[in-house]
Amino acid sequence: MSEDMREKEIMDDDAEYEKICFICRRPESKTGKQVIMPGNICICPDCLQRTFDAMDTNGMGFNMNDLNGMNFGGMDVSQLMSMMNGTQKPEQRSSSSTDNGSSSKENSDEQNTPKEKTEEVSEKIPSIRFVNLADLQGDIPRRQKLKKKKTGEKKRSGIDIKKIPAPHKIKEQLDEYVVGQEYAKKVISVGVYNHYKRIAVNETDGIEIEKSNMLMIGPTGSGKTYLVKTLAKLLDVPLAIADATSLTEAGYIGDDIESVVSKLLAAADNDVDKAETGIIFIDEIDKIAKKRNASTRDVSGESVQQGLLKLLEGSEVEVPVGANSKNAMVPLATVNTSNILFICGGAFPDLEDIIKERLNKQASIGFIADLKDKYDNVNDLIRQVTIDDLKTYGMIPEFLGRLPILFTLDGLTKEMLAQVLKEPKNAILKQYKKLLELDEVQLIFDDGAVEAIAEKAIEKKTGARALRSIIEEFMLDIMFEIPKDDNIGTVIITREYIEKKGGPVIEMRGTDALPFPSEKESQ
């Protein structure tokens, strides 16, 4: 009884997912109604017909007429499907086997279990051994199952134009998490708003709004990935973040180009309709730039850009479900990328040198010549980037033409880094204060300490990523010593401690401020 209940729970749980053929791995929406074999194995009609065509009497060396009087070599699959699903009448079964025995024998065969029938067939034809496919198949992972599409209803976008937040509201929510980057937040807010208006509106007057993909350029640590992650939290849409460094041309070791859509399909719980209105962010897009003076085949550069063209433009592509590459054991799904918004981002190192070279073309010698170091001290030189600069960097024109919105992110200054430490909702200093609150200790950073941390982060030249590594270094001793003494009430981080000229100040519960224990030991 427990096994029956378990099978029923599995059937109810998988009712919203399509059946997958055990042999060709195609879903039921493409193959038609599939046959359910013992062990919950599903076989599509095409694979079943090919199997019976291969079991011809001339090729196998035995007479298939002995098997219940049916010739499998010329048998139609529809007959077997009706038998397996129990739709064929008993009279039809008895008429097909009148040449092999009496009616009593037929009745006994109908009452036999599938296991007894298999043993009887094996005894009749000794050269055949049946394999339990359930032992090979097992349970299909949930990540490789496709959700069924609702029949009888027209395909809808599922997006209500009245519920789409306005650009200024999107920007206000981004301001709570992202410091600075006012221009970038404005561009991405308007772009996302227009994209979902395009999906929600119906083409009544024949005007088709084209998709506007985005390309963001900014130095490392400026918040490109964090901006997109925050945007996905605010909008209730599936988001997939892919890394361009692992993509290669089809047929080579690495992830196929369609794997970026597979990640979006997984984020949408394998719902194709929901995934077709999602957002894909391809990070490190500068790593697929065309290699210069390369004598070998560029399988991870220009060829990847060419492979992404059809995805960015919008087309129906076959993507593997629950895997990064296509193979015989992975089901495939057809996804239309016309309504998927692609956002590409990259740091593009050394791009500023290309911009300087373009700006210095006025003259090389003479009285009107530009100095080579004329633009060395120009802040945010990346803002002057053009399409020609990106072509020189190694991006092909066809790829850039499918990313019409181009915007840049500014490098973080000392003031911006200080704001990153304190102002966002999940600021780094707030995280450490929360950690010490669990030990009932108050943590305070004075203004001098925050400024000193920002100055050290500027020296590392890795943007906001340097902040956590700096704080981890100076908080190590504090996090180690505090659990030793339950009388510690407050810890104050000073500029002297950050500059290694002194130690933090601690306040015991009900007493005055005292130096940190580690400072006493060092003295």
PDB file of N, CA and C in Angstrom, residues 407-481:
ATOM      1  N   PHE A 407      26.161  52.268 -22.620  1.00  0.00           N
ATOM      2  CA  PHE A 407      26.384  53.214 -21.529  1.00  0.00           C
ATOM      3  C   PHE A 407      27.537  52.727 -20.664  1.00  0.00           C
ATOM      4  N   THR A 408      28.088  53.641 -19.904  1.00  0.00           N
ATOM      5  CA  THR A 408      29.279  53.355 -19.108  1.00  0.00           C
ATOM      6  C   THR A 408      28.999  53.605 -17.632  1.00  0.00           C
ATOM      7  N   LEU A 409      29.803  52.968 -16.804  1.00  0.00           N
ATOM      8  CA  LEU A 409      29.769  53.182 -15.358  1.00  0.00           C
ATOM      9  C   LEU A 409      31.064  53.869 -14.935  1.00  0.00           C
ATOM     10  N   ASP A 410      30.951  54.789 -14.010  1.00  0.00           N
ATOM     11  CA  ASP A 410      32.115  55.545 -13.558  1.00  0.00           C
ATOM     12  C   ASP A 410      32.943  54.741 -12.564  1.00  0.00           C
ATOM     13  N   GLY A 411      34.223  55.009 -12.566  1.00  0.00           N
ATOM     14  CA  GLY A 411      35.072  54.443 -11.532  1.00  0.00           C
ATOM     15  C   GLY A 411      34.765  55.056 -10.182  1.00  0.00           C
ATOM     16  N   LEU A 412      34.868  54.270  -9.130  1.00  0.00           N
ATOM     17  CA  LEU A 412      34.492  54.739  -7.803  1.00  0.00           C
ATOM     18  C   LEU A 412      35.582  55.635  -7.219  1.00  0.00           C
ATOM     19  N   THR A 413      35.170  56.806  -6.752  1.00  0.00           N
ATOM     20  CA  THR A 413      36.081  57.715  -6.074  1.00  0.00           C
ATOM     21  C   THR A 413      36.123  57.406  -4.576  1.00  0.00           C
ATOM     22  N   LYS A 414      36.968  58.158  -3.853  1.00  0.00           N
ATOM     23  CA  LYS A 414      37.075  57.926  -2.411  1.00  0.00           C
ATOM     24  C   LYS A 414      35.758  58.243  -1.706  1.00  0.00           C
ATOM     25  N   GLU A 415      35.076  59.308  -2.145  1.00  0.00           N
ATOM     26  CA  GLU A 415      33.802  59.662  -1.524  1.00  0.00           C
ATOM     27  C   GLU A 415      32.740  58.597  -1.805  1.00  0.00           C
ATOM     28  N   MET A 416      32.743  58.057  -3.024  1.00  0.00           N
ATOM     29  CA  MET A 416      31.768  57.029  -3.362  1.00  0.00           C
ATOM     30  C   MET A 416      32.034  55.740  -2.594  1.00  0.00           C
ATOM     31  N   LEU A 417      33.300  55.394  -2.405  1.00  0.00           N
ATOM     32  CA  LEU A 417      33.630  54.195  -1.635  1.00  0.00           C
ATOM     33  C   LEU A 417      33.204  54.351  -0.174  1.00  0.00           C
ATOM     34  N   ALA A 418      33.353  55.555   0.362  1.00  0.00           N
ATOM     35  CA  ALA A 418      32.901  55.794   1.732  1.00  0.00           C
ATOM     36  C   ALA A 418      31.388  55.637   1.841  1.00  0.00           C
ATOM     37  N   GLN A 419      30.666  56.063   0.805  1.00  0.00           N
ATOM     38  CA  GLN A 419      29.215  55.878   0.801  1.00  0.00           C
ATOM     39  C   GLN A 419      28.845  54.402   0.668  1.00  0.00           C
ATOM     40  N   VAL A 420      29.603  53.664  -0.141  1.00  0.00           N
ATOM     41  CA  VAL A 420      29.342  52.233  -0.279  1.00  0.00           C
ATOM     42  C   VAL A 420      29.487  51.526   1.060  1.00  0.00           C
ATOM     43  N   LEU A 421      30.402  51.997   1.890  1.00  0.00           N
ATOM     44  CA  LEU A 421      30.605  51.373   3.202  1.00  0.00           C
ATOM     45  C   LEU A 421      29.435  51.601   4.140  1.00  0.00           C
ATOM     46  N   LYS A 422      28.752  52.738   4.013  1.00  0.00           N
ATOM     47  CA  LYS A 422      27.781  53.109   5.042  1.00  0.00           C
ATOM     48  C   LYS A 422      26.329  53.146   4.576  1.00  0.00           C
ATOM     49  N   GLU A 423      26.044  53.627   3.363  1.00  0.00           N
ATOM     50  CA  GLU A 423      24.692  54.022   3.006  1.00  0.00           C
ATOM     51  C   GLU A 423      23.764  52.918   2.500  1.00  0.00           C
ATOM     52  N   PRO A 424      24.193  51.988   1.640  1.00  0.00           N
ATOM     53  CA  PRO A 424      23.228  51.010   1.108  1.00  0.00           C
ATOM     54  C   PRO A 424      22.555  50.188   2.208  1.00  0.00           C
ATOM     55  N   LYS A 425      21.442  49.548   1.834  1.00  0.00           N
ATOM     56  CA  LYS A 425      20.707  48.753   2.814  1.00  0.00           C
ATOM     57  C   LYS A 425      21.544  47.621   3.377  1.00  0.00           C
ATOM     58  N   ASN A 426      22.312  46.988   2.516  1.00  0.00           N
ATOM     59  CA  ASN A 426      23.170  45.889   2.960  1.00  0.00           C
ATOM     60  C   ASN A 426      24.632  46.303   2.891  1.00  0.00           C
ATOM     61  N   ALA A 427      24.937  47.485   3.410  1.00  0.00           N
ATOM     62  CA  ALA A 427      26.310  47.985   3.403  1.00  0.00           C
ATOM     63  C   ALA A 427      27.223  47.056   4.206  1.00  0.00           C
ATOM     64  N   ILE A 428      28.510  47.106   3.873  1.00  0.00           N
ATOM     65  CA  ILE A 428      29.463  46.191   4.514  1.00  0.00           C
ATOM     66  C   ILE A 428      29.559  46.473   6.010  1.00  0.00           C
ATOM     67  N   LEU A 429      29.597  47.743   6.399  1.00  0.00           N
ATOM     68  CA  LEU A 429      29.707  48.065   7.831  1.00  0.00           C
ATOM     69  C   LEU A 429      28.458  47.607   8.584  1.00  0.00           C
ATOM     70  N   LYS A 430      27.299  47.687   7.950  1.00  0.00           N
ATOM     71  CA  LYS A 430      26.077  47.211   8.599  1.00  0.00           C
ATOM     72  C   LYS A 430      26.118  45.698   8.798  1.00  0.00           C
ATOM     73  N   GLN A 431      26.773  45.000   7.893  1.00  0.00           N
ATOM     74  CA  GLN A 431      26.883  43.549   8.038  1.00  0.00           C
ATOM     75  C   GLN A 431      27.737  43.181   9.248  1.00  0.00           C
ATOM     76  N   TYR A 432      28.849  43.884   9.429  1.00  0.00           N
ATOM     77  CA  TYR A 432      29.699  43.581  10.578  1.00  0.00           C
ATOM     78  C   TYR A 432      29.064  44.023  11.891  1.00  0.00           C
ATOM     79  N   LYS A 433      28.325  45.114  11.853  1.00  0.00           N
ATOM     80  CA  LYS A 433      27.611  45.528  13.066  1.00  0.00           C
ATOM     81  C   LYS A 433      26.576  44.478  13.462  1.00  0.00           C
ATOM     82  N   LYS A 434      25.941  43.883  12.454  1.00  0.00           N
ATOM     83  CA  LYS A 434      24.965  42.837  12.735  1.00  0.00           C
ATOM     84  C   LYS A 434      25.635  41.602  13.323  1.00  0.00           C
ATOM     85  N   LEU A 435      26.827  41.274  12.846  1.00  0.00           N
ATOM     86  CA  LEU A 435      27.542  40.123  13.389  1.00  0.00           C
ATOM     87  C   LEU A 435      27.881  40.313  14.864  1.00  0.00           C
ATOM     88  N   LEU A 436      28.313  41.525  15.221  1.00  0.00           N
ATOM     89  CA  LEU A 436      28.667  41.763  16.625  1.00  0.00           C
ATOM     90  C   LEU A 436      27.434  41.941  17.501  1.00  0.00           C
ATOM     91  N   GLU A 437      26.325  42.350  16.903  1.00  0.00           N
ATOM     92  CA  GLU A 437      25.094  42.444  17.689  1.00  0.00           C
ATOM     93  C   GLU A 437      24.658  41.070  18.186  1.00  0.00           C
ATOM     94  N   LEU A 438      24.995  40.040  17.430  1.00  0.00           N
ATOM     95  CA  LEU A 438      24.669  38.690  17.876  1.00  0.00           C
ATOM     96  C   LEU A 438      25.448  38.310  19.130  1.00  0.00           C
ATOM     97  N   ASP A 439      26.607  38.954  19.335  1.00  0.00           N
ATOM     98  CA  ASP A 439      27.386  38.769  20.571  1.00  0.00           C
ATOM     99  C   ASP A 439      27.085  39.847  21.600  1.00  0.00           C
ATOM    100  N   GLU A 440      26.033  40.656  21.336  1.00  0.00           N
ATOM    101  CA  GLU A 440      25.614  41.746  22.235  1.00  0.00           C
ATOM    102  C   GLU A 440      26.732  42.759  22.422  1.00  0.00           C
ATOM    103  N   VAL A 441      27.402  43.091  21.316  1.00  0.00           N
ATOM    104  CA  VAL A 441      28.470  44.081  21.329  1.00  0.00           C
ATOM    105  C   VAL A 441      28.171  45.110  20.257  1.00  0.00           C
ATOM    106  N   GLN A 442      28.348  46.386  20.578  1.00  0.00           N
ATOM    107  CA  GLN A 442      28.114  47.462  19.633  1.00  0.00           C
ATOM    108  C   GLN A 442      29.408  47.804  18.904  1.00  0.00           C
ATOM    109  N   LEU A 443      29.337  47.880  17.588  1.00  0.00           N
ATOM    110  CA  LEU A 443      30.504  48.202  16.768  1.00  0.00           C
ATOM    111  C   LEU A 443      30.304  49.582  16.152  1.00  0.00           C
ATOM    112  N   ILE A 444      31.305  50.430  16.294  1.00  0.00           N
ATOM    113  CA  ILE A 444      31.237  51.812  15.801  1.00  0.00           C
ATOM    114  C   ILE A 444      32.471  52.096  14.947  1.00  0.00           C
ATOM    115  N   PHE A 445      32.250  52.633  13.750  1.00  0.00           N
ATOM    116  CA  PHE A 445      33.325  53.105  12.876  1.00  0.00           C
ATOM    117  C   PHE A 445      33.261  54.630  12.856  1.00  0.00           C
ATOM    118  N   ASP A 446      34.322  55.303  13.293  1.00  0.00           N
ATOM    119  CA  ASP A 446      34.306  56.762  13.212  1.00  0.00           C
ATOM    120  C   ASP A 446      34.622  57.205  11.782  1.00  0.00           C
ATOM    121  N   ASP A 447      34.417  58.482  11.506  1.00  0.00           N
ATOM    122  CA  ASP A 447      34.566  59.001  10.142  1.00  0.00           C
ATOM    123  C   ASP A 447      35.998  58.854   9.644  1.00  0.00           C
ATOM    124  N   GLY A 448      36.955  59.003  10.521  1.00  0.00           N
ATOM    125  CA  GLY A 448      38.343  58.851  10.102  1.00  0.00           C
ATOM    126  C   GLY A 448      38.653  57.436   9.650  1.00  0.00           C
ATOM    127  N   ALA A 449      38.079  56.437  10.310  1.00  0.00           N
ATOM    128  CA  ALA A 449      38.325  55.056   9.930  1.00  0.00           C
ATOM    129  C   ALA A 449      37.696  54.752   8.568  1.00  0.00           C
ATOM    130  N   VAL A 450      36.489  55.263   8.335  1.00  0.00           N
ATOM    131  CA  VAL A 450      35.829  55.039   7.045  1.00  0.00           C
ATOM    132  C   VAL A 450      36.639  55.678   5.918  1.00  0.00           C
ATOM    133  N   GLU A 451      37.147  56.867   6.157  1.00  0.00           N
ATOM    134  CA  GLU A 451      37.944  57.535   5.138  1.00  0.00           C
ATOM    135  C   GLU A 451      39.251  56.793   4.872  1.00  0.00           C
ATOM    136  N   ALA A 452      39.869  56.272   5.916  1.00  0.00           N
ATOM    137  CA  ALA A 452      41.120  55.526   5.740  1.00  0.00           C
ATOM    138  C   ALA A 452      40.889  54.234   4.952  1.00  0.00           C
ATOM    139  N   ILE A 453      39.764  53.562   5.201  1.00  0.00           N
ATOM    140  CA  ILE A 453      39.456  52.338   4.446  1.00  0.00           C
ATOM    141  C   ILE A 453      39.250  52.661   2.973  1.00  0.00           C
ATOM    142  N   ALA A 454      38.562  53.777   2.693  1.00  0.00           N
ATOM    143  CA  ALA A 454      38.352  54.175   1.303  1.00  0.00           C
ATOM    144  C   ALA A 454      39.662  54.504   0.609  1.00  0.00           C
ATOM    145  N   GLU A 455      40.588  55.145   1.320  1.00  0.00           N
ATOM    146  CA  GLU A 455      41.882  55.466   0.722  1.00  0.00           C
ATOM    147  C   GLU A 455      42.674  54.205   0.390  1.00  0.00           C
ATOM    148  N   LYS A 456      42.638  53.219   1.264  1.00  0.00           N
ATOM    149  CA  LYS A 456      43.333  51.965   0.976  1.00  0.00           C
ATOM    150  C   LYS A 456      42.693  51.227  -0.205  1.00  0.00           C
ATOM    151  N   ALA A 457      41.369  51.318  -0.339  1.00  0.00           N
ATOM    152  CA  ALA A 457      40.695  50.661  -1.464  1.00  0.00           C
ATOM    153  C   ALA A 457      41.073  51.316  -2.792  1.00  0.00           C
ATOM    154  N   ILE A 458      41.283  52.648  -2.775  1.00  0.00           N
ATOM    155  CA  ILE A 458      41.701  53.336  -3.993  1.00  0.00           C
ATOM    156  C   ILE A 458      43.075  52.840  -4.434  1.00  0.00           C
ATOM    157  N   GLU A 459      43.946  52.572  -3.485  1.00  0.00           N
ATOM    158  CA  GLU A 459      45.291  52.102  -3.830  1.00  0.00           C
ATOM    159  C   GLU A 459      45.268  50.719  -4.472  1.00  0.00           C
ATOM    160  N   LYS A 460      44.344  49.885  -4.085  1.00  0.00           N
ATOM    161  CA  LYS A 460      44.268  48.535  -4.650  1.00  0.00           C
ATOM    162  C   LYS A 460      43.744  48.520  -6.083  1.00  0.00           C
ATOM    163  N   LYS A 461      42.983  49.542  -6.489  1.00  0.00           N
ATOM    164  CA  LYS A 461      42.471  49.680  -7.853  1.00  0.00           C
ATOM    165  C   LYS A 461      41.587  48.499  -8.274  1.00  0.00           C
ATOM    166  N   THR A 462      40.811  47.978  -7.354  1.00  0.00           N
ATOM    167  CA  THR A 462      39.858  46.916  -7.685  1.00  0.00           C
ATOM    168  C   THR A 462      38.430  47.313  -7.332  1.00  0.00           C
ATOM    169  N   GLY A 463      38.189  48.603  -7.148  1.00  0.00           N
ATOM    170  CA  GLY A 463      36.844  49.083  -6.906  1.00  0.00           C
ATOM    171  C   GLY A 463      36.311  48.676  -5.545  1.00  0.00           C
ATOM    172  N   ALA A 464      34.996  48.446  -5.486  1.00  0.00           N
ATOM    173  CA  ALA A 464      34.339  48.117  -4.225  1.00  0.00           C
ATOM    174  C   ALA A 464      34.721  46.733  -3.720  1.00  0.00           C
ATOM    175  N   ARG A 465      35.302  45.886  -4.586  1.00  0.00           N
ATOM    176  CA  ARG A 465      35.701  44.547  -4.129  1.00  0.00           C
ATOM    177  C   ARG A 465      36.824  44.620  -3.097  1.00  0.00           C
ATOM    178  N   ALA A 466      37.580  45.706  -3.091  1.00  0.00           N
ATOM    179  CA  ALA A 466      38.700  45.813  -2.154  1.00  0.00           C
ATOM    180  C   ALA A 466      38.232  46.127  -0.738  1.00  0.00           C
ATOM    181  N   LEU A 467      37.025  46.623  -0.576  1.00  0.00           N
ATOM    182  CA  LEU A 467      36.576  47.058   0.747  1.00  0.00           C
ATOM    183  C   LEU A 467      36.483  45.889   1.720  1.00  0.00           C
ATOM    184  N   ARG A 468      35.881  44.799   1.291  1.00  0.00           N
ATOM    185  CA  ARG A 468      35.703  43.668   2.198  1.00  0.00           C
ATOM    186  C   ARG A 468      37.040  43.058   2.595  1.00  0.00           C
ATOM    187  N   SER A 469      37.973  42.948   1.668  1.00  0.00           N
ATOM    188  CA  SER A 469      39.272  42.365   2.010  1.00  0.00           C
ATOM    189  C   SER A 469      40.012  43.231   3.021  1.00  0.00           C
ATOM    190  N   ILE A 470      39.878  44.559   2.897  1.00  0.00           N
ATOM    191  CA  ILE A 470      40.543  45.451   3.860  1.00  0.00           C
ATOM    192  C   ILE A 470      39.916  45.316   5.241  1.00  0.00           C
ATOM    193  N   ILE A 471      38.582  45.290   5.302  1.00  0.00           N
ATOM    194  CA  ILE A 471      37.918  45.196   6.598  1.00  0.00           C
ATOM    195  C   ILE A 471      38.163  43.833   7.243  1.00  0.00           C
ATOM    196  N   GLU A 472      38.184  42.780   6.438  1.00  0.00           N
ATOM    197  CA  GLU A 472      38.462  41.455   6.984  1.00  0.00           C
ATOM    198  C   GLU A 472      39.821  41.415   7.675  1.00  0.00           C
ATOM    199  N   GLU A 473      40.781  42.101   7.087  1.00  0.00           N
ATOM    200  CA  GLU A 473      42.126  42.104   7.673  1.00  0.00           C
ATOM    201  C   GLU A 473      42.144  42.761   9.043  1.00  0.00           C
ATOM    202  N   PHE A 474      41.443  43.883   9.191  1.00  0.00           N
ATOM    203  CA  PHE A 474      41.492  44.619  10.451  1.00  0.00           C
ATOM    204  C   PHE A 474      40.471  44.119  11.470  1.00  0.00           C
ATOM    205  N   MET A 475      39.479  43.391  11.021  1.00  0.00           N
ATOM    206  CA  MET A 475      38.483  42.869  11.950  1.00  0.00           C
ATOM    207  C   MET A 475      38.837  41.481  12.463  1.00  0.00           C
ATOM    208  N   LEU A 476      39.908  40.891  11.984  1.00  0.00           N
ATOM    209  CA  LEU A 476      40.250  39.530  12.387  1.00  0.00           C
ATOM    210  C   LEU A 476      40.503  39.433  13.885  1.00  0.00           C
ATOM    211  N   ASP A 477      41.373  40.289  14.408  1.00  0.00           N
ATOM    212  CA  ASP A 477      41.692  40.234  15.837  1.00  0.00           C
ATOM    213  C   ASP A 477      40.477  40.569  16.693  1.00  0.00           C
ATOM    214  N   ILE A 478      39.671  41.510  16.233  1.00  0.00           N
ATOM    215  CA  ILE A 478      38.496  41.901  17.015  1.00  0.00           C
ATOM    216  C   ILE A 478      37.503  40.749  17.097  1.00  0.00           C
ATOM    217  N   MET A 479      37.236  40.110  15.975  1.00  0.00           N
ATOM    218  CA  MET A 479      36.290  38.995  15.971  1.00  0.00           C
ATOM    219  C   MET A 479      36.830  37.803  16.766  1.00  0.00           C
ATOM    220  N   PHE A 480      38.142  37.728  16.907  1.00  0.00           N
ATOM    221  CA  PHE A 480      38.736  36.632  17.670  1.00  0.00           C
ATOM    222  C   PHE A 480      38.706  36.897  19.172  1.00  0.00           C
ATOM    223  N   GLU A 481      38.903  38.150  19.589  1.00  0.00           N
ATOM    224  CA  GLU A 481      39.029  38.470  21.006  1.00  0.00           C
ATOM    225  C   GLU A 481      37.695  38.695  21.698  1.00  0.00           C
TER     226      GLU A 481
END
